[in-house]
Short mmCIF file of C-alpha atoms in Angstrom, two decimals:
data_model
loop_
_atom_site.label_atom_id
_atom_site.label_comp_id
_atom_site.label_asym_id
_atom_site.label_seq_id
_atom_site.Cartn_x
_atom_site.Cartn_y
_atom_site.Cartn_z
CA MET A 1 -0.21 -14.11 7.41
CA ALA A 2 0.64 -11.41 4.90
CA LYS A 3 1.02 -7.53 6.05
CA LYS A 4 -1.67 -4.79 4.03
CA ARG A 5 0.64 -2.68 2.08
CA ARG A 6 0.22 1.06 2.46
CA LYS A 7 -0.11 3.37 -0.30
CA GLN A 8 0.64 6.93 -0.46
CA LYS A 9 -0.15 9.85 -3.36
CA THR A 10 2.50 12.57 -3.39
CA LYS A 11 1.37 15.19 -5.51
CA GLU A 12 4.56 16.28 -7.32
CA LEU A 13 6.07 12.52 -8.05
CA PRO A 14 3.78 10.03 -10.55
CA GLY A 15 3.17 6.53 -9.60
CA SER A 16 3.02 5.63 -5.67
CA LEU A 17 4.39 5.14 -2.80
CA TYR A 18 3.56 1.65 -1.09
CA GLN A 19 4.71 0.34 2.22
CA ARG A 20 6.12 -3.25 1.61
CA ASN A 21 7.34 -5.23 5.04
CA GLY A 22 7.59 -1.92 6.62
CA ARG A 23 10.18 -0.83 3.90
CA TRP A 24 9.02 1.66 1.27
CA TRP A 25 8.40 1.54 -2.47
CA TRP A 26 7.99 3.49 -5.10
CA LYS A 27 5.41 2.16 -8.34
CA ALA A 28 5.69 4.41 -10.87
CA GLN A 29 6.63 5.05 -14.72
CA LEU A 30 9.87 6.91 -15.25
CA PRO A 31 10.65 8.56 -18.20
CA GLY A 32 12.47 6.34 -20.94
CA ASP A 33 11.03 3.18 -18.75
CA GLU A 34 8.71 0.91 -21.10
CA LYS A 35 6.14 0.26 -18.23
CA VAL A 36 5.40 0.34 -14.91
CA LYS A 37 8.58 -0.60 -12.75
CA ALA A 38 8.38 -0.64 -8.50
CA ARG A 39 11.80 0.55 -6.67
CA PRO A 40 13.25 0.38 -3.11
CA LEU A 41 13.72 3.53 -1.58
CA LYS A 42 17.37 3.33 -0.60
CA THR A 43 19.53 5.76 0.51
CA ILE A 44 22.67 6.12 -0.36
CA GLY A 45 25.33 3.23 1.37
CA SER A 46 21.72 1.15 2.31
CA ARG A 47 21.23 -2.35 1.61
CA TYR A 48 18.00 -1.67 2.41
CA ALA A 49 14.72 0.53 1.54
CA THR A 50 13.75 3.00 4.24
CA THR A 51 11.20 2.56 6.80
CA ASP A 52 11.07 6.90 7.19
CA TYR A 53 8.30 7.92 4.52
CA ALA A 54 9.93 11.78 4.52
CA VAL A 55 13.14 9.81 3.49
CA ALA A 56 11.29 7.46 0.80
CA VAL A 57 10.35 10.58 -0.84
CA GLU A 58 13.49 12.15 -0.74
CA CYS A 59 14.66 9.39 -1.83
CA ALA A 60 12.10 8.56 -4.93
CA LYS A 61 12.67 12.52 -5.83
CA GLN A 62 16.64 12.32 -6.41
CA LEU A 63 15.60 8.58 -8.15
CA LEU A 64 13.08 10.76 -10.44
CA GLN A 65 15.85 13.76 -10.39
CA GLU A 66 18.25 11.27 -11.92
CA GLN A 67 15.74 9.37 -14.29
CA LEU A 68 15.48 12.97 -15.76
CA PHE A 69 18.59 14.11 -16.65
CA GLN A 70 20.01 10.80 -17.65
CA LYS A 71 21.81 11.54 -21.36
CA ASP A 72 20.20 8.12 -23.39
CA VAL A 73 16.55 9.88 -22.78
CA PRO A 74 15.08 10.33 -26.14
CA LEU A 75 13.33 13.72 -25.60
CA GLN A 76 9.93 13.01 -26.51
CA GLY A 77 7.84 16.11 -28.57
CA ASP A 78 8.68 19.96 -26.93
CA VAL A 79 11.04 20.66 -24.75
CA ARG A 80 8.68 21.57 -21.88
CA ILE A 81 10.97 21.41 -18.21
CA ILE A 82 14.09 22.34 -17.51
CA PRO A 83 15.43 18.27 -17.97
CA ASP A 84 14.64 18.19 -21.58
CA LEU A 85 16.38 21.19 -22.04
CA VAL A 86 19.42 20.56 -20.36
CA ARG A 87 19.64 17.02 -22.79
CA ALA A 88 18.80 18.62 -25.86
CA TYR A 89 21.52 21.50 -24.70
CA MET A 90 23.76 18.83 -23.95
CA ALA A 91 22.79 16.78 -27.15
CA PHE A 92 23.62 19.60 -29.63
CA ALA A 93 27.00 20.50 -27.53
CA ASP A 94 28.06 16.75 -27.99
CA ALA A 95 28.04 17.43 -31.50
CA TYR A 96 28.71 20.46 -31.92
CA TYR A 97 32.48 20.57 -29.77
CA VAL A 98 34.63 18.20 -31.85
CA ASP A 99 38.48 19.01 -33.24
CA PRO A 100 39.37 19.21 -36.75
CA ASN A 101 39.83 15.26 -36.32
CA GLY A 102 36.00 14.85 -35.33
CA LYS A 103 37.41 14.01 -31.81
CA PRO A 104 35.22 15.38 -28.30
CA THR A 105 36.71 18.08 -26.92
CA LYS A 106 36.36 19.09 -22.97
CA GLU A 107 33.76 21.10 -23.58
CA PRO A 108 30.99 18.98 -23.54
CA GLU A 109 32.03 17.62 -19.90
CA ASP A 110 32.50 21.07 -18.60
CA ILE A 111 28.93 22.43 -19.71
CA ARG A 112 27.89 18.96 -18.17
CA TYR A 113 29.18 19.51 -14.93
CA ALA A 114 28.17 23.49 -14.92
CA MET A 115 24.60 22.19 -15.89
CA LYS A 116 24.11 19.81 -12.63
CA VAL A 117 23.18 22.64 -10.52
CA LEU A 118 19.68 22.21 -12.36
#
């Protein structure tokens, strides 16, 4: 007999969190994804998804943050949130900070390091 799935909707996260076999999963379409995808909510170094709801929410927030700040996710339309602004500036910095031979300098990496706090 299959166990019932328990779904919960959080206001700060897109999609929904649900339990499968007592472990939390997140089903959402994140920026850069073509369709809705289910992701296990695992802590760093963990092999399996967490069983604690509060930890699951934090894992989902971390995944969302990583996805928003990914370099290869294209900007769509206007810059409205900080991750879009950071990605737009980093695209500019990568093109602007080059040496006379056209090779990138160390400046963009320093800027990227400084932007991590955002």
